Amino acid sequence: MPNASIKSFDDSLMKIVHYQSFPAMLTFVGEDYDSANHSKMLIVGESFYFPEDSTLHKDPAKWYSATQVLLNPEEIAYIDCKGLLECDWNYGGHKIYREINACLAELNLPFHDRPVSNISFTNAFMRPATESGNSFKYCCVEQDVAESVKVLTDIISILRPDIVIFVSKYAWDTVGWKIKSQVKETAFDFVSHPADPFHWNDESYEHGRDKFIMLLKKWKEKPS
């Protein structure tokens, strides 16, 4: 399997209650995450999706009281965070990983399979979006925000990244800034979603791809 996630943080991450319920969502941590070539970085996407005929995730209360045993194999694959970073990225929904990887490639860092081996990755929201391909903003409720803040804060305390970059302005506006106010020893920033056709490649937009490249260069220049 290319680009396999390391397991050295798994025992600690599995102490997070949400991961005990949905272990498939366990954070991806690349084999070069803790490297002398750069500081440690956690990239936070927006959300997972589910197959069109799935229903459990459409009721927040049911979702957060459920466990992974209620999901079928296809649904589990859709929320397999490690698997999504390790797979071949052949589908449209994989564009975010292709874009992040392409940006990392511009830094000419050493890597074994793909440049994403240098980062860790998770999604901001712990419930799949109710409509495939749509922003989580169309289904977000207070319970989602509270769960995200709690889980992401725990992930950061375990991985101890030097910088956290949200690659979703909505996720930043909803939960990112709240976590930044609680976590003092980590730098935070955000950019637009890499699959956003309107902003990511727009050079006139201040939070697009150009900003992401700039943040990556700073991350590379300041080894931990």
PDB file of C-alpha atoms in Angstrom:
ATOM      1  CA  MET A   1       0.000   0.000   0.000  1.00  0.00           C
ATOM      2  CA  PRO A   2       1.536   3.357  -0.986  1.00  0.00           C
ATOM      3  CA  ASN A   3       2.002   6.140   1.496  1.00  0.00           C
ATOM      4  CA  ALA A   4       0.899   4.134   4.537  1.00  0.00           C
ATOM      5  CA  SER A   5       0.054   5.999   7.725  1.00  0.00           C
ATOM      6  CA  ILE A   6       2.322   5.300  10.678  1.00  0.00           C
ATOM      7  CA  LYS A   7       0.763   3.686  13.747  1.00  0.00           C
ATOM      8  CA  SER A   8       2.851   5.218  16.525  1.00  0.00           C
ATOM      9  CA  PHE A   9       0.079   7.653  17.520  1.00  0.00           C
ATOM     10  CA  ASP A  10      -2.817   5.213  17.150  1.00  0.00           C
ATOM     11  CA  ASP A  11      -2.987   4.025  20.763  1.00  0.00           C
ATOM     12  CA  SER A  12      -3.191   7.597  22.018  1.00  0.00           C
ATOM     13  CA  LEU A  13      -5.678   8.655  19.343  1.00  0.00           C
ATOM     14  CA  MET A  14      -7.883   5.674  20.146  1.00  0.00           C
ATOM     15  CA  LYS A  15      -8.423   7.096  23.618  1.00  0.00           C
ATOM     16  CA  ILE A  16     -10.591   9.760  21.961  1.00  0.00           C
ATOM     17  CA  VAL A  17     -14.188   8.643  22.491  1.00  0.00           C
ATOM     18  CA  HIS A  18     -15.314   9.464  18.957  1.00  0.00           C
ATOM     19  CA  TYR A  19     -12.564   7.285  17.490  1.00  0.00           C
ATOM     20  CA  GLN A  20     -13.652   4.437  19.741  1.00  0.00           C
ATOM     21  CA  SER A  21     -17.062   4.699  18.070  1.00  0.00           C
ATOM     22  CA  PHE A  22     -15.718   5.255  14.547  1.00  0.00           C
ATOM     23  CA  PRO A  23     -12.133   3.954  14.346  1.00  0.00           C
ATOM     24  CA  ALA A  24     -12.170   4.263  10.543  1.00  0.00           C
ATOM     25  CA  MET A  25     -11.934   8.038  11.000  1.00  0.00           C
ATOM     26  CA  LEU A  26      -8.570   7.748  12.758  1.00  0.00           C
ATOM     27  CA  THR A  27      -6.189  10.551  11.742  1.00  0.00           C
ATOM     28  CA  PHE A  28      -3.702   9.932   8.944  1.00  0.00           C
ATOM     29  CA  VAL A  29      -0.090  10.527  10.047  1.00  0.00           C
ATOM     30  CA  GLY A  30       2.531  10.276   7.314  1.00  0.00           C
ATOM     31  CA  GLU A  31       5.812   8.452   7.895  1.00  0.00           C
ATOM     32  CA  ASP A  32       7.741  11.734   7.502  1.00  0.00           C
ATOM     33  CA  TYR A  33       5.437  13.775   9.768  1.00  0.00           C
ATOM     34  CA  ASP A  34       8.142  14.201  12.410  1.00  0.00           C
ATOM     35  CA  SER A  35      11.129  15.012  10.219  1.00  0.00           C
ATOM     36  CA  ALA A  36      14.202  17.204  10.462  1.00  0.00           C
ATOM     37  CA  ASN A  37      13.280  18.611   7.038  1.00  0.00           C
ATOM     38  CA  HIS A  38      10.352  20.642   8.349  1.00  0.00           C
ATOM     39  CA  SER A  39       8.202  21.319  11.390  1.00  0.00           C
ATOM     40  CA  LYS A  40       5.134  19.204  12.178  1.00  0.00           C
ATOM     41  CA  MET A  41       1.934  20.058  10.320  1.00  0.00           C
ATOM     42  CA  LEU A  42      -1.676  18.944  10.644  1.00  0.00           C
ATOM     43  CA  ILE A  43      -3.937  19.711   7.690  1.00  0.00           C
ATOM     44  CA  VAL A  44      -7.665  19.808   8.451  1.00  0.00           C
ATOM     45  CA  GLY A  45     -10.188  19.295   5.669  1.00  0.00           C
ATOM     46  CA  GLU A  46     -13.940  19.849   5.956  1.00  0.00           C
ATOM     47  CA  SER A  47     -15.900  16.592   6.084  1.00  0.00           C
ATOM     48  CA  PHE A  48     -16.359  13.074   4.869  1.00  0.00           C
ATOM     49  CA  TYR A  49     -19.226  11.986   2.633  1.00  0.00           C
ATOM     50  CA  PHE A  50     -21.391   8.882   2.471  1.00  0.00           C
ATOM     51  CA  PRO A  51     -22.987   6.887  -0.356  1.00  0.00           C
ATOM     52  CA  GLU A  52     -26.184   8.471  -1.664  1.00  0.00           C
ATOM     53  CA  ASP A  53     -28.475   5.861  -0.080  1.00  0.00           C
ATOM     54  CA  SER A  54     -26.983   6.121   3.433  1.00  0.00           C
ATOM     55  CA  THR A  55     -29.238   7.570   6.141  1.00  0.00           C
ATOM     56  CA  LEU A  56     -27.673   7.200   9.616  1.00  0.00           C
ATOM     57  CA  HIS A  57     -25.593  10.380   9.306  1.00  0.00           C
ATOM     58  CA  LYS A  58     -28.605  12.523   8.424  1.00  0.00           C
ATOM     59  CA  ASP A  59     -29.743  12.596  12.065  1.00  0.00           C
ATOM     60  CA  PRO A  60     -26.996  14.168  14.223  1.00  0.00           C
ATOM     61  CA  ALA A  61     -28.291  12.726  17.486  1.00  0.00           C
ATOM     62  CA  LYS A  62     -28.433   9.211  16.048  1.00  0.00           C
ATOM     63  CA  TRP A  63     -24.988   9.563  14.468  1.00  0.00           C
ATOM     64  CA  TYR A  64     -23.204  10.668  17.634  1.00  0.00           C
ATOM     65  CA  SER A  65     -24.819   7.896  19.666  1.00  0.00           C
ATOM     66  CA  ALA A  66     -24.026   5.244  17.039  1.00  0.00           C
ATOM     67  CA  THR A  67     -20.943   3.131  16.406  1.00  0.00           C
ATOM     68  CA  GLN A  68     -19.199   1.832  13.328  1.00  0.00           C
ATOM     69  CA  VAL A  69     -20.818  -1.612  13.674  1.00  0.00           C
ATOM     70  CA  LEU A  70     -23.970  -0.077  12.192  1.00  0.00           C
ATOM     71  CA  LEU A  71     -22.180   0.776   8.940  1.00  0.00           C
ATOM     72  CA  ASN A  72     -21.740  -1.417   5.896  1.00  0.00           C
ATOM     73  CA  PRO A  73     -18.298  -1.919   4.291  1.00  0.00           C
ATOM     74  CA  GLU A  74     -18.915   0.743   1.635  1.00  0.00           C
ATOM     75  CA  GLU A  75     -19.839   3.339   4.262  1.00  0.00           C
ATOM     76  CA  ILE A  76     -16.768   2.473   6.327  1.00  0.00           C
ATOM     77  CA  ALA A  77     -14.578   2.967   3.252  1.00  0.00           C
ATOM     78  CA  TYR A  78     -16.074   6.444   2.761  1.00  0.00           C
ATOM     79  CA  ILE A  79     -14.903   7.572   6.233  1.00  0.00           C
ATOM     80  CA  ASP A  80     -11.585   5.710   6.254  1.00  0.00           C
ATOM     81  CA  CYS A  81      -9.314   8.724   6.724  1.00  0.00           C
ATOM     82  CA  LYS A  82      -6.099   6.749   6.432  1.00  0.00           C
ATOM     83  CA  GLY A  83      -7.407   4.800   3.468  1.00  0.00           C
ATOM     84  CA  LEU A  84      -8.390   7.972   1.640  1.00  0.00           C
ATOM     85  CA  LEU A  85      -4.859   9.350   1.949  1.00  0.00           C
ATOM     86  CA  GLU A  86      -3.346   6.017   0.965  1.00  0.00           C
ATOM     87  CA  CYS A  87      -5.517   5.130  -2.049  1.00  0.00           C
ATOM     88  CA  ASP A  88      -4.943   5.946  -5.730  1.00  0.00           C
ATOM     89  CA  TRP A  89      -7.061   9.164  -5.804  1.00  0.00           C
ATOM     90  CA  ASN A  90      -8.815   8.216  -9.039  1.00  0.00           C
ATOM     91  CA  TYR A  91     -12.201   9.766  -8.268  1.00  0.00           C
ATOM     92  CA  GLY A  92     -13.506  13.311  -8.321  1.00  0.00           C
ATOM     93  CA  GLY A  93     -13.935  13.329  -4.552  1.00  0.00           C
ATOM     94  CA  HIS A  94     -10.202  12.750  -4.191  1.00  0.00           C
ATOM     95  CA  LYS A  95      -9.289  16.105  -5.724  1.00  0.00           C
ATOM     96  CA  ILE A  96      -8.492  17.630  -2.340  1.00  0.00           C
ATOM     97  CA  TYR A  97      -5.741  15.047  -1.761  1.00  0.00           C
ATOM     98  CA  ARG A  98      -4.335  15.442  -5.261  1.00  0.00           C
ATOM     99  CA  GLU A  99      -4.145  19.220  -4.815  1.00  0.00           C
ATOM    100  CA  ILE A 100      -2.523  19.062  -1.377  1.00  0.00           C
ATOM    101  CA  ASN A 101      -0.024  16.532  -2.676  1.00  0.00           C
ATOM    102  CA  ALA A 102       0.769  18.659  -5.746  1.00  0.00           C
ATOM    103  CA  CYS A 103       1.428  21.707  -3.568  1.00  0.00           C
ATOM    104  CA  LEU A 104       3.696  19.722  -1.261  1.00  0.00           C
ATOM    105  CA  ALA A 105       5.569  18.429  -4.316  1.00  0.00           C
ATOM    106  CA  GLU A 106       6.602  22.002  -5.155  1.00  0.00           C
ATOM    107  CA  LEU A 107       8.769  22.073  -2.024  1.00  0.00           C
ATOM    108  CA  ASN A 108      11.015  19.263  -3.283  1.00  0.00           C
ATOM    109  CA  LEU A 109      10.964  17.438   0.033  1.00  0.00           C
ATOM    110  CA  PRO A 110      12.251  13.885   0.234  1.00  0.00           C
ATOM    111  CA  PHE A 111       9.514  11.256   0.411  1.00  0.00           C
ATOM    112  CA  HIS A 112       9.071   7.542  -0.209  1.00  0.00           C
ATOM    113  CA  ASP A 113       5.763   7.328  -2.098  1.00  0.00           C
ATOM    114  CA  ARG A 114       4.064  10.733  -2.136  1.00  0.00           C
ATOM    115  CA  PRO A 115       4.779  14.128  -0.560  1.00  0.00           C
ATOM    116  CA  VAL A 116       1.745  13.805   1.753  1.00  0.00           C
ATOM    117  CA  SER A 117       3.934  11.450   3.793  1.00  0.00           C
ATOM    118  CA  ASN A 118       5.231  14.677   5.376  1.00  0.00           C
ATOM    119  CA  ILE A 119       1.915  15.708   6.949  1.00  0.00           C
ATOM    120  CA  SER A 120      -0.916  14.526   9.148  1.00  0.00           C
ATOM    121  CA  PHE A 121      -4.516  14.921   8.002  1.00  0.00           C
ATOM    122  CA  THR A 122      -8.010  14.789   9.431  1.00  0.00           C
ATOM    123  CA  ASN A 123     -11.370  16.359   8.669  1.00  0.00           C
ATOM    124  CA  ALA A 124     -12.912  19.077  10.805  1.00  0.00           C
ATOM    125  CA  PHE A 125     -16.373  17.566  11.168  1.00  0.00           C
ATOM    126  CA  MET A 126     -16.942  14.189  12.748  1.00  0.00           C
ATOM    127  CA  ARG A 127     -20.176  13.481  10.881  1.00  0.00           C
ATOM    128  CA  PRO A 128     -20.329  12.981   7.081  1.00  0.00           C
ATOM    129  CA  ALA A 129     -22.036  15.762   5.147  1.00  0.00           C
ATOM    130  CA  THR A 130     -25.634  14.874   4.389  1.00  0.00           C
ATOM    131  CA  GLU A 131     -25.388  15.699   0.690  1.00  0.00           C
ATOM    132  CA  SER A 132     -22.485  14.237  -1.264  1.00  0.00           C
ATOM    133  CA  GLY A 133     -20.263  16.956  -2.693  1.00  0.00           C
ATOM    134  CA  ASN A 134     -21.954  19.800  -0.792  1.00  0.00           C
ATOM    135  CA  SER A 135     -20.388  21.874   1.939  1.00  0.00           C
ATOM    136  CA  PHE A 136     -21.030  20.823   5.514  1.00  0.00           C
ATOM    137  CA  LYS A 137     -22.525  24.260   6.111  1.00  0.00           C
ATOM    138  CA  TYR A 138     -25.832  22.998   4.724  1.00  0.00           C
ATOM    139  CA  CYS A 139     -26.248  20.466   7.525  1.00  0.00           C
ATOM    140  CA  CYS A 140     -24.123  21.734  10.419  1.00  0.00           C
ATOM    141  CA  VAL A 141     -25.732  21.929  13.877  1.00  0.00           C
ATOM    142  CA  GLU A 142     -24.383  22.954  17.292  1.00  0.00           C
ATOM    143  CA  GLN A 143     -23.657  19.342  18.210  1.00  0.00           C
ATOM    144  CA  ASP A 144     -21.352  19.021  15.194  1.00  0.00           C
ATOM    145  CA  VAL A 145     -19.402  22.113  16.213  1.00  0.00           C
ATOM    146  CA  ALA A 146     -19.049  21.003  19.833  1.00  0.00           C
ATOM    147  CA  GLU A 147     -17.882  17.532  18.828  1.00  0.00           C
ATOM    148  CA  SER A 148     -15.403  18.919  16.306  1.00  0.00           C
ATOM    149  CA  VAL A 149     -13.827  21.336  18.773  1.00  0.00           C
ATOM    150  CA  LYS A 150     -13.462  18.582  21.364  1.00  0.00           C
ATOM    151  CA  VAL A 151     -12.012  15.954  19.010  1.00  0.00           C
ATOM    152  CA  LEU A 152      -9.674  18.292  17.114  1.00  0.00           C
ATOM    153  CA  THR A 153      -8.324  19.757  20.347  1.00  0.00           C
ATOM    154  CA  ASP A 154      -7.556  16.228  21.543  1.00  0.00           C
ATOM    155  CA  ILE A 155      -5.877  15.330  18.233  1.00  0.00           C
ATOM    156  CA  ILE A 156      -3.671  18.418  18.443  1.00  0.00           C
ATOM    157  CA  SER A 157      -2.670  17.617  22.028  1.00  0.00           C
ATOM    158  CA  ILE A 158      -1.575  14.134  20.885  1.00  0.00           C
ATOM    159  CA  LEU A 159       0.164  14.972  17.599  1.00  0.00           C
ATOM    160  CA  ARG A 160       1.601  18.266  18.873  1.00  0.00           C
ATOM    161  CA  PRO A 161       1.825  19.905  15.438  1.00  0.00           C
ATOM    162  CA  ASP A 162       3.727  23.162  15.091  1.00  0.00           C
ATOM    163  CA  ILE A 163       1.117  24.438  12.657  1.00  0.00           C
ATOM    164  CA  VAL A 164      -2.487  23.518  11.845  1.00  0.00           C
ATOM    165  CA  ILE A 165      -3.840  24.593   8.461  1.00  0.00           C
ATOM    166  CA  PHE A 166      -7.563  24.378   7.792  1.00  0.00           C
ATOM    167  CA  VAL A 167      -8.157  23.808   4.077  1.00  0.00           C
ATOM    168  CA  SER A 168     -11.772  24.945   4.329  1.00  0.00           C
ATOM    169  CA  LYS A 169     -12.756  28.498   5.165  1.00  0.00           C
ATOM    170  CA  TYR A 170     -16.112  27.267   6.456  1.00  0.00           C
ATOM    171  CA  ALA A 171     -14.432  24.854   8.857  1.00  0.00           C
ATOM    172  CA  TRP A 172     -12.140  27.640  10.006  1.00  0.00           C
ATOM    173  CA  ASP A 173     -14.983  30.107  10.519  1.00  0.00           C
ATOM    174  CA  THR A 174     -17.018  27.497  12.402  1.00  0.00           C
ATOM    175  CA  VAL A 175     -14.531  25.588  14.552  1.00  0.00           C
ATOM    176  CA  GLY A 176     -10.944  26.552  13.676  1.00  0.00           C
ATOM    177  CA  TRP A 177     -10.829  29.926  15.363  1.00  0.00           C
ATOM    178  CA  LYS A 178     -12.385  28.446  18.507  1.00  0.00           C
ATOM    179  CA  ILE A 179      -9.606  25.877  18.763  1.00  0.00           C
ATOM    180  CA  LYS A 180      -6.972  28.538  18.112  1.00  0.00           C
ATOM    181  CA  SER A 181      -8.271  30.488  21.113  1.00  0.00           C
ATOM    182  CA  GLN A 182      -7.748  27.417  23.326  1.00  0.00           C
ATOM    183  CA  VAL A 183      -4.419  26.116  22.000  1.00  0.00           C
ATOM    184  CA  LYS A 184      -1.576  28.553  22.588  1.00  0.00           C
ATOM    185  CA  GLU A 185       1.568  26.674  21.527  1.00  0.00           C
ATOM    186  CA  THR A 186       0.495  25.917  17.948  1.00  0.00           C
ATOM    187  CA  ALA A 187       0.243  28.228  14.941  1.00  0.00           C
ATOM    188  CA  PHE A 188      -3.043  28.238  13.014  1.00  0.00           C
ATOM    189  CA  ASP A 189      -4.093  29.428   9.581  1.00  0.00           C
ATOM    190  CA  PHE A 190      -6.564  28.607   6.826  1.00  0.00           C
ATOM    191  CA  VAL A 191      -7.109  28.567   3.085  1.00  0.00           C
ATOM    192  CA  SER A 192     -10.058  27.830   0.841  1.00  0.00           C
ATOM    193  CA  HIS A 193     -10.987  24.258   0.005  1.00  0.00           C
ATOM    194  CA  PRO A 194      -8.587  22.853  -2.624  1.00  0.00           C
ATOM    195  CA  ALA A 195     -11.557  21.515  -4.618  1.00  0.00           C
ATOM    196  CA  ASP A 196     -13.267  24.931  -4.659  1.00  0.00           C
ATOM    197  CA  PRO A 197     -13.497  25.847  -8.375  1.00  0.00           C
ATOM    198  CA  PHE A 198     -14.089  29.537  -7.643  1.00  0.00           C
ATOM    199  CA  HIS A 199     -11.359  30.436  -5.151  1.00  0.00           C
ATOM    200  CA  TRP A 200      -8.522  27.899  -5.016  1.00  0.00           C
ATOM    201  CA  ASN A 201      -6.784  28.948  -8.240  1.00  0.00           C
ATOM    202  CA  ASP A 202      -7.972  32.569  -8.225  1.00  0.00           C
ATOM    203  CA  GLU A 203      -4.799  34.639  -7.813  1.00  0.00           C
ATOM    204  CA  SER A 204      -6.860  37.629  -6.709  1.00  0.00           C
ATOM    205  CA  TYR A 205      -8.339  35.680  -3.767  1.00  0.00           C
ATOM    206  CA  GLU A 206      -6.133  36.022  -0.690  1.00  0.00           C
ATOM    207  CA  HIS A 207      -6.911  32.608   0.822  1.00  0.00           C
ATOM    208  CA  GLY A 208      -6.364  30.355  -2.196  1.00  0.00           C
ATOM    209  CA  ARG A 209      -3.594  28.122  -3.509  1.00  0.00           C
ATOM    210  CA  ASP A 210      -0.936  30.854  -3.472  1.00  0.00           C
ATOM    211  CA  LYS A 211      -1.461  31.382   0.251  1.00  0.00           C
ATOM    212  CA  PHE A 212      -1.239  27.642   0.856  1.00  0.00           C
ATOM    213  CA  ILE A 213       2.102  27.456  -0.958  1.00  0.00           C
ATOM    214  CA  MET A 214       3.348  30.401   1.107  1.00  0.00           C
ATOM    215  CA  LEU A 215       2.340  28.650   4.343  1.00  0.00           C
ATOM    216  CA  LEU A 216       4.042  25.447   3.213  1.00  0.00           C
ATOM    217  CA  LYS A 217       7.270  27.307   2.486  1.00  0.00           C
ATOM    218  CA  LYS A 218       7.253  28.809   5.974  1.00  0.00           C
ATOM    219  CA  TRP A 219       6.591  25.348   7.432  1.00  0.00           C
ATOM    220  CA  LYS A 220       9.594  23.971   5.537  1.00  0.00           C
ATOM    221  CA  GLU A 221      11.864  26.839   6.565  1.00  0.00           C
ATOM    222  CA  LYS A 222      11.281  26.342  10.300  1.00  0.00           C
ATOM    223  CA  PRO A 223      12.272  22.817  11.349  1.00  0.00           C
ATOM    224  CA  SER A 224      11.168  21.794  14.820  1.00  0.00           C
TER     225      SER A 224
END
